[in-house]
Coordinates of N, CA and C in Angstrom, one line a residue:
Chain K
X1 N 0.9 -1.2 0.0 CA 0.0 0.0 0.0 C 0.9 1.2 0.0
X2 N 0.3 2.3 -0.7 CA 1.3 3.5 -1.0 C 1.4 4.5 0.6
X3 N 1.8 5.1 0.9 CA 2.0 5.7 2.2 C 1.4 7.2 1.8
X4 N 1.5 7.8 2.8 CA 1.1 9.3 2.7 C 2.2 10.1 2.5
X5 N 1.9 10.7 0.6 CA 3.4 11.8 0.1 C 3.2 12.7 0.4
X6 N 4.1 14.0 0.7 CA 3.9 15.0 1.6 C 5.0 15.7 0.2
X7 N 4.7 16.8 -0.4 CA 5.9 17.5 -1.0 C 5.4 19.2 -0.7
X8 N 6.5 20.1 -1.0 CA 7.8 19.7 -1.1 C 8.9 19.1 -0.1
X9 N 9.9 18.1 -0.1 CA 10.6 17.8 1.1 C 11.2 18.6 2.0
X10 N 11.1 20.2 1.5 CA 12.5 20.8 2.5 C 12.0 22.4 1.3
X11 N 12.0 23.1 2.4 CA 11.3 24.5 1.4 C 11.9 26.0 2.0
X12 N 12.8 26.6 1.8 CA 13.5 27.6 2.5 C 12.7 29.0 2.2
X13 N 12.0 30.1 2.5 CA 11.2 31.2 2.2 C 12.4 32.4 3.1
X14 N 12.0 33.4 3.0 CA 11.7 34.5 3.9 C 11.1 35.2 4.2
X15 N 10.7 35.7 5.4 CA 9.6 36.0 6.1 C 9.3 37.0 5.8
X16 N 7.8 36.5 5.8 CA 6.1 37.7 5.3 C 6.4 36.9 3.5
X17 N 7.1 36.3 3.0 CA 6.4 35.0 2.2 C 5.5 34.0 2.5
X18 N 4.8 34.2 1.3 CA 3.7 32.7 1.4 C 4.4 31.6 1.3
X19 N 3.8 30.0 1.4 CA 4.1 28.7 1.5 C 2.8 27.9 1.3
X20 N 3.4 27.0 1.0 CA 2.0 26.0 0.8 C 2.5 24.7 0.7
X21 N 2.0 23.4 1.2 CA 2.1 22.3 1.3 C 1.3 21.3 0.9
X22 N 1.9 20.1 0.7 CA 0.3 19.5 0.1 C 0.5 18.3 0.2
X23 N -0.6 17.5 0.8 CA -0.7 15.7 1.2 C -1.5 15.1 0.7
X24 N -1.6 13.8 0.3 CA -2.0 13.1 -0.3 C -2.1 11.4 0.5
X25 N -3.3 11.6 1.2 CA -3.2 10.3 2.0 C -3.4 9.4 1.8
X26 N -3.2 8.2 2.5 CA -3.0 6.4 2.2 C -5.2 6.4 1.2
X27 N -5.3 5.8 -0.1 CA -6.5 6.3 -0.3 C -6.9 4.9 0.3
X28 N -8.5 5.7 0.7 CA -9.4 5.5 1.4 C -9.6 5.8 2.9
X29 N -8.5 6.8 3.3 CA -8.2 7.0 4.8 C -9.7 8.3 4.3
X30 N -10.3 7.9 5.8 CA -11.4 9.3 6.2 C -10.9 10.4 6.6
X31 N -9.6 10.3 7.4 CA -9.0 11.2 8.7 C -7.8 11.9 7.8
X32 N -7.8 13.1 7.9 CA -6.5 13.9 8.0 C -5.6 14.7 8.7
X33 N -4.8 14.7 9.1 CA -4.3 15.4 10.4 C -3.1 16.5 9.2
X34 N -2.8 17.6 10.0 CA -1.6 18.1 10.1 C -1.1 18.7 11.3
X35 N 0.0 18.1 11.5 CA 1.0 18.9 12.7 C 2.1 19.1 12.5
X36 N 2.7 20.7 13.0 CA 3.9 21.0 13.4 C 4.4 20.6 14.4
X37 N 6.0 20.3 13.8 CA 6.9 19.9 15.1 C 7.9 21.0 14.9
X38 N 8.3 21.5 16.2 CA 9.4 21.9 16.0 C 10.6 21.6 16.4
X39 N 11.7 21.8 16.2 CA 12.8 20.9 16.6 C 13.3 21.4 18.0
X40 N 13.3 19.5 18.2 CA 13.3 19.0 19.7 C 12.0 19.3 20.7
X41 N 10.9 19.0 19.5 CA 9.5 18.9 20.8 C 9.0 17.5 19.6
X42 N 7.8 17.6 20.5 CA 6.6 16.3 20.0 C 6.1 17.0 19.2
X43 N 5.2 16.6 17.9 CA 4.5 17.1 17.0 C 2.7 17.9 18.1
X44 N 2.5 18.7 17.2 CA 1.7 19.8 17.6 C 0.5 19.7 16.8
X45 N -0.8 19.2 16.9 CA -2.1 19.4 15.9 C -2.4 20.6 15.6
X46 N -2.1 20.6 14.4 CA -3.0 21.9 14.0 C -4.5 22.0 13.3
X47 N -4.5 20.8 12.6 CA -5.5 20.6 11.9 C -6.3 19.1 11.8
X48 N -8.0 18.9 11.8 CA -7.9 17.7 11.5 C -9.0 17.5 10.9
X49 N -9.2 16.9 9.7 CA -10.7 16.7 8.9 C -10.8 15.3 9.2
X50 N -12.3 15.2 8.7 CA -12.9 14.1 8.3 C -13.7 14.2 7.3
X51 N -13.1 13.3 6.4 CA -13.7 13.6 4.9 C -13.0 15.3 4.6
X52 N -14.2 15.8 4.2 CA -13.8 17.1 4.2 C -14.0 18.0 4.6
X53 N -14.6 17.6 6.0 CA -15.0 18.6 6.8 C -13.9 18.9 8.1
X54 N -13.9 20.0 8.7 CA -12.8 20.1 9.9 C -13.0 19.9 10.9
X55 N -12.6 18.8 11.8 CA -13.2 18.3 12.8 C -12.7 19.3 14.1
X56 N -11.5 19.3 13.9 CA -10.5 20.7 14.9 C -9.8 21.1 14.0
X57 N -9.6 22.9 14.3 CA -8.6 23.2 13.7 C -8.5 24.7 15.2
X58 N -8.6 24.3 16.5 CA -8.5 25.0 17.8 C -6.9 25.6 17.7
X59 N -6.1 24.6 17.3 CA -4.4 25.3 17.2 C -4.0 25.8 16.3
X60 N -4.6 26.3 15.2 CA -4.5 26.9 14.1 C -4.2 27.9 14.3
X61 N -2.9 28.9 13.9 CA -3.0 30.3 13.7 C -3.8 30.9 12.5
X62 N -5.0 31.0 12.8 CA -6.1 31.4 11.4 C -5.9 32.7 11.0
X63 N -5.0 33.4 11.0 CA -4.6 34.9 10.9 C -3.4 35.2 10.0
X64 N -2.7 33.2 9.8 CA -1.8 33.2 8.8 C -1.7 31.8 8.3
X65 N -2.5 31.2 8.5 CA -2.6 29.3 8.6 C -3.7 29.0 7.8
X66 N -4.0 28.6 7.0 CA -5.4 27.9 6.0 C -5.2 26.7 5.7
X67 N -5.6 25.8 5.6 CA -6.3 24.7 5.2 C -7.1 23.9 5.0
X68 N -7.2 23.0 3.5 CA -8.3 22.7 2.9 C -8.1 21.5 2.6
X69 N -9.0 20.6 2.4 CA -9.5 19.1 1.5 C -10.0 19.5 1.0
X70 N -9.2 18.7 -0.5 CA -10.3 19.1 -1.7 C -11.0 17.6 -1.4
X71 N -12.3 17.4 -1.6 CA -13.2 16.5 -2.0 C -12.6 15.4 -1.2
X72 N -12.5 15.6 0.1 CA -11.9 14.4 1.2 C -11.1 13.6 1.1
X73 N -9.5 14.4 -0.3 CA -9.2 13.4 -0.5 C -7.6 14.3 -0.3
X74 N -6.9 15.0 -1.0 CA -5.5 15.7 -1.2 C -6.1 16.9 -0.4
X75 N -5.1 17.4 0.6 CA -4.7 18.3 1.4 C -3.9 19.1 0.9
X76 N -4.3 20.6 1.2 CA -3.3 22.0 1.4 C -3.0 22.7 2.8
X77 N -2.2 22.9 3.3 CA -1.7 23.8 4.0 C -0.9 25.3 3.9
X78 N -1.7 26.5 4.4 CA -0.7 27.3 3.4 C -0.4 28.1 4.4
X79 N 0.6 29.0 5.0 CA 1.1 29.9 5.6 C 1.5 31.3 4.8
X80 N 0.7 32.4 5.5 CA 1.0 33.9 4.6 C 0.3 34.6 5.5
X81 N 1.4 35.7 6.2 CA 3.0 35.8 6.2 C 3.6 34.2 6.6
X82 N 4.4 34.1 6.4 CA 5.7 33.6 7.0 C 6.4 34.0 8.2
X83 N 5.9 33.6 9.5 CA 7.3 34.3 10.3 C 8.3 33.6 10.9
X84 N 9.3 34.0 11.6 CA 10.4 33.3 11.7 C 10.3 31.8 12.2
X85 N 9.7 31.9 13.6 CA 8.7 30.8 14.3 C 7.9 29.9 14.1
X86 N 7.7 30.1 12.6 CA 6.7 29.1 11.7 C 7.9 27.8 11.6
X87 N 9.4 28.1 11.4 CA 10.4 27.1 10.9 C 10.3 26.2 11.9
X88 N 9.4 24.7 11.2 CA 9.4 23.4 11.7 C 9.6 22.4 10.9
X89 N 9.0 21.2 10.8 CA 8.9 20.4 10.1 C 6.9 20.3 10.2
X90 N 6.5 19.8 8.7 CA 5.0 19.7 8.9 C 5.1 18.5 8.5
X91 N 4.4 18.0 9.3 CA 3.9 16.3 9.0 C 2.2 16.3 8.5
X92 N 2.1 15.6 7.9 CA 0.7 15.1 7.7 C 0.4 13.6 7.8
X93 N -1.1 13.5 7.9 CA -0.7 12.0 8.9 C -2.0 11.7 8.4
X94 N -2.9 10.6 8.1 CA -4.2 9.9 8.0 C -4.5 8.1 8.7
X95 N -5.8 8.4 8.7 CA -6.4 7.3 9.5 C -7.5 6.7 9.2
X96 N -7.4 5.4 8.9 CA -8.8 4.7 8.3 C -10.6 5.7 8.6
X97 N -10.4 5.7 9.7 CA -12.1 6.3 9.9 C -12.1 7.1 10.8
X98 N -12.5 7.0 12.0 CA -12.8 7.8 13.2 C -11.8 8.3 14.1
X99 N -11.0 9.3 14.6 CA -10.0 9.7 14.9 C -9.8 8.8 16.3
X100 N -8.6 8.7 16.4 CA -7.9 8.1 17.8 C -7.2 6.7 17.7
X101 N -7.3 6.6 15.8 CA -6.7 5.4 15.6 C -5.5 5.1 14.9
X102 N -4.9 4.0 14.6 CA -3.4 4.4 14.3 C -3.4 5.2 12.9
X103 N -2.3 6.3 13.3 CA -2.3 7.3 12.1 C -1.1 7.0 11.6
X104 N -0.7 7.2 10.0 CA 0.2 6.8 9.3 C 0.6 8.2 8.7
X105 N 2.0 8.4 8.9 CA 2.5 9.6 8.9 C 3.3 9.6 7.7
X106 N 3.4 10.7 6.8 CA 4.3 11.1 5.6 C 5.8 11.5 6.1
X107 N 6.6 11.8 5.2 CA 8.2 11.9 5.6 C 8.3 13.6 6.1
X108 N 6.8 14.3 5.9 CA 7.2 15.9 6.1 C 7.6 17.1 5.6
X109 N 7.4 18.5 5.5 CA 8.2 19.3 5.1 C 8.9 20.0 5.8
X110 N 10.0 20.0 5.6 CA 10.7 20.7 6.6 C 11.2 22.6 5.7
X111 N 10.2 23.4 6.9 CA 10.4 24.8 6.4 C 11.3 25.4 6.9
X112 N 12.3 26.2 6.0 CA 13.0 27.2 6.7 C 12.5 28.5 6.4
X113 N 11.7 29.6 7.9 CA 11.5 30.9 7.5 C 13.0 31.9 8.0
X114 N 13.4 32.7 6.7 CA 14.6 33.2 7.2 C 14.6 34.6 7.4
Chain C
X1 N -8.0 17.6 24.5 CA -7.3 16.7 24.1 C -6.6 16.6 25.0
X2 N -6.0 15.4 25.7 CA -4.6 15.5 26.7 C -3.3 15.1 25.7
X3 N -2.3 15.2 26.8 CA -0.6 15.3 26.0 C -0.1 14.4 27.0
X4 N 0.8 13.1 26.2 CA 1.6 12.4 26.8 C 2.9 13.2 27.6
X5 N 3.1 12.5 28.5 CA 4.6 13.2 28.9 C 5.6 11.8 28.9
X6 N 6.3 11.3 28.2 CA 7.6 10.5 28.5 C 8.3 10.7 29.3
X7 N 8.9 10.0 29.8 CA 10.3 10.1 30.8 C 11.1 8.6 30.9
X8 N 12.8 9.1 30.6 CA 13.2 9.7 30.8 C 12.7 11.2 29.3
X9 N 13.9 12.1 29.4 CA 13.6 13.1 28.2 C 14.8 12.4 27.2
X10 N 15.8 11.4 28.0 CA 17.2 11.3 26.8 C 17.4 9.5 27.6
X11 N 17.9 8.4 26.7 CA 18.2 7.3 27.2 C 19.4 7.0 26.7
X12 N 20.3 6.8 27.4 CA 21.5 5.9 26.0 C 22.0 4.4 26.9
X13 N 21.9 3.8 26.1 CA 22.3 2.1 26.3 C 22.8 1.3 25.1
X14 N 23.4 0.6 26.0 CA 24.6 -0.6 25.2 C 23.9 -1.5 24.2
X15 N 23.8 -1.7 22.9 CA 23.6 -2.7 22.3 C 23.2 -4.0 22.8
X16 N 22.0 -4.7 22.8 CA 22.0 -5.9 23.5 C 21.2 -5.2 24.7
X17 N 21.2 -4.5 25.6 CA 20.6 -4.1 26.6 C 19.1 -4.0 26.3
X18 N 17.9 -4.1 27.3 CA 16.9 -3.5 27.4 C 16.6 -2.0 27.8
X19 N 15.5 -0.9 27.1 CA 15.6 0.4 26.9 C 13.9 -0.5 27.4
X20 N 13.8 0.9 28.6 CA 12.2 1.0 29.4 C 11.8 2.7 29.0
X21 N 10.8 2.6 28.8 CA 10.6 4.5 28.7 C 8.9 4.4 29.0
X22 N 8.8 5.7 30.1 CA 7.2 5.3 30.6 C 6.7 7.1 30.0
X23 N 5.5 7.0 30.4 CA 4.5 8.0 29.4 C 3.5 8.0 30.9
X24 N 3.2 9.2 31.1 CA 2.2 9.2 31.7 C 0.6 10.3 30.9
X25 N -0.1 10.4 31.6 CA -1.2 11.3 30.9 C -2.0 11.7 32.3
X26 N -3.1 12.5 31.9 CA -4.2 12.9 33.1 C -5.5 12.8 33.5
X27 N -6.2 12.6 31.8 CA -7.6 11.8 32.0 C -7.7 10.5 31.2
X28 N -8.5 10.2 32.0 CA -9.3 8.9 30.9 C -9.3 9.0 29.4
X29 N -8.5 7.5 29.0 CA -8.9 7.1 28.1 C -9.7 5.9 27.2
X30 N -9.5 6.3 26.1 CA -9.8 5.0 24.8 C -8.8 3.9 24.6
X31 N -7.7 4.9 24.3 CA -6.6 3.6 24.4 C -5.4 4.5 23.9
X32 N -3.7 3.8 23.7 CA -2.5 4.9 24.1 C -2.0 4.1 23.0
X33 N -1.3 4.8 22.2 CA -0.1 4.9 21.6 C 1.2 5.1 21.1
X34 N 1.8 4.1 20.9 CA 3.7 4.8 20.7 C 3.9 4.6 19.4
X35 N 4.6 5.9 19.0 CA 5.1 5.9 18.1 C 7.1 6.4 17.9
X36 N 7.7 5.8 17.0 CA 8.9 6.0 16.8 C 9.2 6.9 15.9
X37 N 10.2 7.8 15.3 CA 10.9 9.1 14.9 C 12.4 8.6 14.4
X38 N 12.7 8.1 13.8 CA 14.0 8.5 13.2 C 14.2 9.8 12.4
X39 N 15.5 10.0 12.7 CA 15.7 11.3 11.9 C 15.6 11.9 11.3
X40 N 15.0 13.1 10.8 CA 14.6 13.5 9.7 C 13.5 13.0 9.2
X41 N 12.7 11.6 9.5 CA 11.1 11.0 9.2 C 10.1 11.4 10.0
X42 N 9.0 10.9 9.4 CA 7.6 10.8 10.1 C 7.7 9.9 11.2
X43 N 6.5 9.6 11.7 CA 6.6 9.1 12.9 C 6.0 7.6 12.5
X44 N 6.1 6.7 13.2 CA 5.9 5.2 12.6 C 5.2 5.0 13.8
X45 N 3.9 4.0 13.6 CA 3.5 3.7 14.3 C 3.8 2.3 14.5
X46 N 4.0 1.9 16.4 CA 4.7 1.0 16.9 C 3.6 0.0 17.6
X47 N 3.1 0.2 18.5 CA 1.6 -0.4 18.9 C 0.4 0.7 19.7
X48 N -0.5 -0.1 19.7 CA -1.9 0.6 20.2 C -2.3 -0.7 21.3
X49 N -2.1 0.3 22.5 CA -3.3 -0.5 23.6 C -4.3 -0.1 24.1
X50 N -5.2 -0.4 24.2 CA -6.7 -0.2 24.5 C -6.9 0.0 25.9
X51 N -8.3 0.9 26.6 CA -7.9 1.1 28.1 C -7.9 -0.2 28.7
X52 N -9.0 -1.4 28.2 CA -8.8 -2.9 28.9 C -8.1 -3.7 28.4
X53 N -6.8 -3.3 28.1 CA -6.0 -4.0 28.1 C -4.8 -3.8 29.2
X54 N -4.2 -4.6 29.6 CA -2.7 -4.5 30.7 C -1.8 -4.5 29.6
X55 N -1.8 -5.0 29.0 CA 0.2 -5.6 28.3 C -0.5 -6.0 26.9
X56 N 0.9 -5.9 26.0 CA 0.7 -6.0 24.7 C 1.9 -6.2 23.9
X57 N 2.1 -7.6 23.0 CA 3.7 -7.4 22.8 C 3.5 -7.4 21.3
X58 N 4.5 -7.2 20.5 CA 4.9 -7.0 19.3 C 6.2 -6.8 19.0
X59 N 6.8 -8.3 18.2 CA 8.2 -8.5 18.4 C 9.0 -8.7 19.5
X60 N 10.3 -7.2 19.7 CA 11.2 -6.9 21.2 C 10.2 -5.9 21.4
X61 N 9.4 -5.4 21.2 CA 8.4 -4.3 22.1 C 7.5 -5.3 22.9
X62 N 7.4 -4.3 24.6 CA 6.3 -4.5 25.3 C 5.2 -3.4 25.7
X63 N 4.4 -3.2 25.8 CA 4.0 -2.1 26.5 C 2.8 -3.2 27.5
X64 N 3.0 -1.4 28.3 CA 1.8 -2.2 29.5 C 1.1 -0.8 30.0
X65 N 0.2 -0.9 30.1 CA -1.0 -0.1 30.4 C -1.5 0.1 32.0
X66 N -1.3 1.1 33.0 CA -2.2 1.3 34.2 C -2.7 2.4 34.1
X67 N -4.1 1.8 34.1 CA -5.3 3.4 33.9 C -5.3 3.7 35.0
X68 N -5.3 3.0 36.4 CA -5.3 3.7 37.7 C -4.3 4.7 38.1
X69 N -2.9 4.3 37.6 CA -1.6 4.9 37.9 C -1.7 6.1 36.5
X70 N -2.5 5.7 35.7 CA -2.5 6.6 34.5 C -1.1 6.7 33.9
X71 N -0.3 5.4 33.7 CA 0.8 5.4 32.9 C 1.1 4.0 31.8
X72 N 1.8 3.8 31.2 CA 2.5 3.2 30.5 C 3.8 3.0 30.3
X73 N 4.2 1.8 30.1 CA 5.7 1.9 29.7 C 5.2 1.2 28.7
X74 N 6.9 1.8 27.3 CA 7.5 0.6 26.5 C 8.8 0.5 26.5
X75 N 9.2 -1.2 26.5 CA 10.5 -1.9 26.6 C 10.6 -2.4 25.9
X76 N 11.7 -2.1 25.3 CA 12.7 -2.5 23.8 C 13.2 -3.6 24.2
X77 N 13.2 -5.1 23.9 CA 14.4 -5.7 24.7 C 15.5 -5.9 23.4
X78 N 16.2 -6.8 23.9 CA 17.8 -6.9 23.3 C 17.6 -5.6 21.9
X79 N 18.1 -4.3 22.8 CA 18.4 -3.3 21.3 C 19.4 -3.3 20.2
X80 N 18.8 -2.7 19.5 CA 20.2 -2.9 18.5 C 20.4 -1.3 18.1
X81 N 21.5 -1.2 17.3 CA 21.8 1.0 16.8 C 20.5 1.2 16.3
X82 N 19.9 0.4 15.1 CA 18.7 0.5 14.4 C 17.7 0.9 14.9
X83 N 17.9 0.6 16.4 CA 15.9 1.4 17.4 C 16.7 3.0 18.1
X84 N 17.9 3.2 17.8 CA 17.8 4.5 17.8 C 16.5 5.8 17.2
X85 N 16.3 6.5 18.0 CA 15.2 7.6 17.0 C 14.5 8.0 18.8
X86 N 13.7 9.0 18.5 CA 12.8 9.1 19.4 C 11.6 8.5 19.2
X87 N 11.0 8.0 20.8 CA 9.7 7.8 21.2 C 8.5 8.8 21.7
X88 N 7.8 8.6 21.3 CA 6.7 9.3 21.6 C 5.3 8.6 22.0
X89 N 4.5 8.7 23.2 CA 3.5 8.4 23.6 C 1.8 9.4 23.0
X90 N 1.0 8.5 22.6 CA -0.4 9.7 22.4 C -1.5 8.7 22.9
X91 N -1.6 9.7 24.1 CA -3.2 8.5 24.8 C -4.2 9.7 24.0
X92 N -5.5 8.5 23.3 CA -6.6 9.0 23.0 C -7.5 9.0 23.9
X93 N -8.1 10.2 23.9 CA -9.4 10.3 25.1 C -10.4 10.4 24.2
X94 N -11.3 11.0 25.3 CA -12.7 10.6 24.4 C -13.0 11.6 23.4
X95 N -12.2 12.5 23.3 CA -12.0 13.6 22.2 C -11.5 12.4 21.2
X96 N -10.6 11.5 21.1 CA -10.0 10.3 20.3 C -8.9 11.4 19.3
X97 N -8.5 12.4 19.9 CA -7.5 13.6 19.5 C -6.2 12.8 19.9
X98 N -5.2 12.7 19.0 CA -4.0 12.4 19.6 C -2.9 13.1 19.8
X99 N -2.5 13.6 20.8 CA -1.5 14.8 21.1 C -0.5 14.0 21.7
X100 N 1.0 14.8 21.3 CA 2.2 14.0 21.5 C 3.1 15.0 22.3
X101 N 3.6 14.3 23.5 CA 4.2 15.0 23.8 C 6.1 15.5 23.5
X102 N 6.9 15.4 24.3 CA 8.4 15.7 23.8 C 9.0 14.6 23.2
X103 N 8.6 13.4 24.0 CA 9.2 12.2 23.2 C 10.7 11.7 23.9
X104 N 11.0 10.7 24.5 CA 12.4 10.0 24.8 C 13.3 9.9 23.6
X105 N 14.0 10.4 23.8 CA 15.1 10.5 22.8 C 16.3 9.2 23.4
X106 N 16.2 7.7 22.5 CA 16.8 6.8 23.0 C 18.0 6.8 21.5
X107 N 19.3 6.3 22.7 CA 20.7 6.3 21.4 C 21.2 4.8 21.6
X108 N 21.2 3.7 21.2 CA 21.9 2.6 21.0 C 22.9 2.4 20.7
X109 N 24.2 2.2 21.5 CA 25.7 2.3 21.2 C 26.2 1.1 20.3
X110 N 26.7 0.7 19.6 CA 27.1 -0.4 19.1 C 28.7 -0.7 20.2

């Protein structure tokens, strides 16, 4: 089975630039997650649909953070501005059906805002 | 949602040795999960136990479950350099939100 592709791998901006991200989950997963991690913590939820609707998105900075499902199936993430603090790694992650179950995670994008 | 906490925060052990790392949490759950971190990757999921469950093995992994004590451990036995990476615990509650906390950062010497 194909895994969840996450591109671009590694994405350098500077800040008050847009970004954008995009996942493509294991198909037939319901669940989509995205979380930031930052280096040397645990990953951070920011977002999470089902199908295509948003189940949480409570840790969202919605004042520079968007994201969408198209048609419950490929994910965007976009950041605009850019600030320095945004520089993590984003992971995106999916799960067969109802959240709290094992989620299968992509390799990530790792942002640098400079 | 609640957040696992791991402990220790850093492990290092001899090849061959057993590696223990416990997770605690605060409310009730559904059931807890570990996941592993190598370098630069996504996180890999390692097992899921359920709140009625005690213990659960898979492979050199153990985990074991106390909803009274509200913790968990998992133990790596005979390690090898290869289970280097960090750990990470996510108990689902009834939100079924999975939040992670810092994660044990374990190093396997050869």
């Amino acid at each position: 089975e194909a895994g969840v592709a996450q591109s671009p791998r590694y994405k350098i901006i500077e800040k008050r630039q847009s970004v954008a991200f995009w996942c493509n989950p294991i198909s037939g997963h319901a669940t989509l997650y995205w979380y930031q991690q930052i280096l040397g913590q645990g990953p951070k939820l920011l977002i999470q649909f089902q199908n295509n609707g948003v189940v949480d998105d409570s840790q969202l900075p919605k004042d520079r953070f968007s994201a969408e499902r198209l048609k419950g199936v490929d994910s965007t993430l976009k950041i605009q501005p850019a600030k320095l603090e945004d520089s993590a790694v984003y992971l995106c992650a999916s799960s067969w059906g109802q959240a709290g179950e094992k989620l299968f995670f992509g390799s990530g994008t790792q942002l640098s805002v400079l | 949602s609640q957040q696992g906490e791991e402990d220790p925060q850093a492990l290092s052990i001899q090849e061959g040795e057993n590696a223990t790392m416990n997770c605690s949490y605060k409310t009730s759950i559904n059931n807890l999960q570990w996941y592993r971190q190598n370098s630069g990757r996504g996180l890999v999921h390692l097992i899921l136990i359920r709140s009625n469950e005690r213990e659960k093995h898979s492979g050199r992994l153990r985990v074991t479950l106390d909803t009274s004590k509200k913790s968990s451990s998992l133990l790596i036995t005979a390690s090898r350099a290869a289970d280097t990476a960090s750990y990470f615990c996510a108990p689902a509650g009834s939100a079924r939100q999975l939040t992670f906390g810092s994660g044990t950062q374990l190093t396997v010497l050869p």
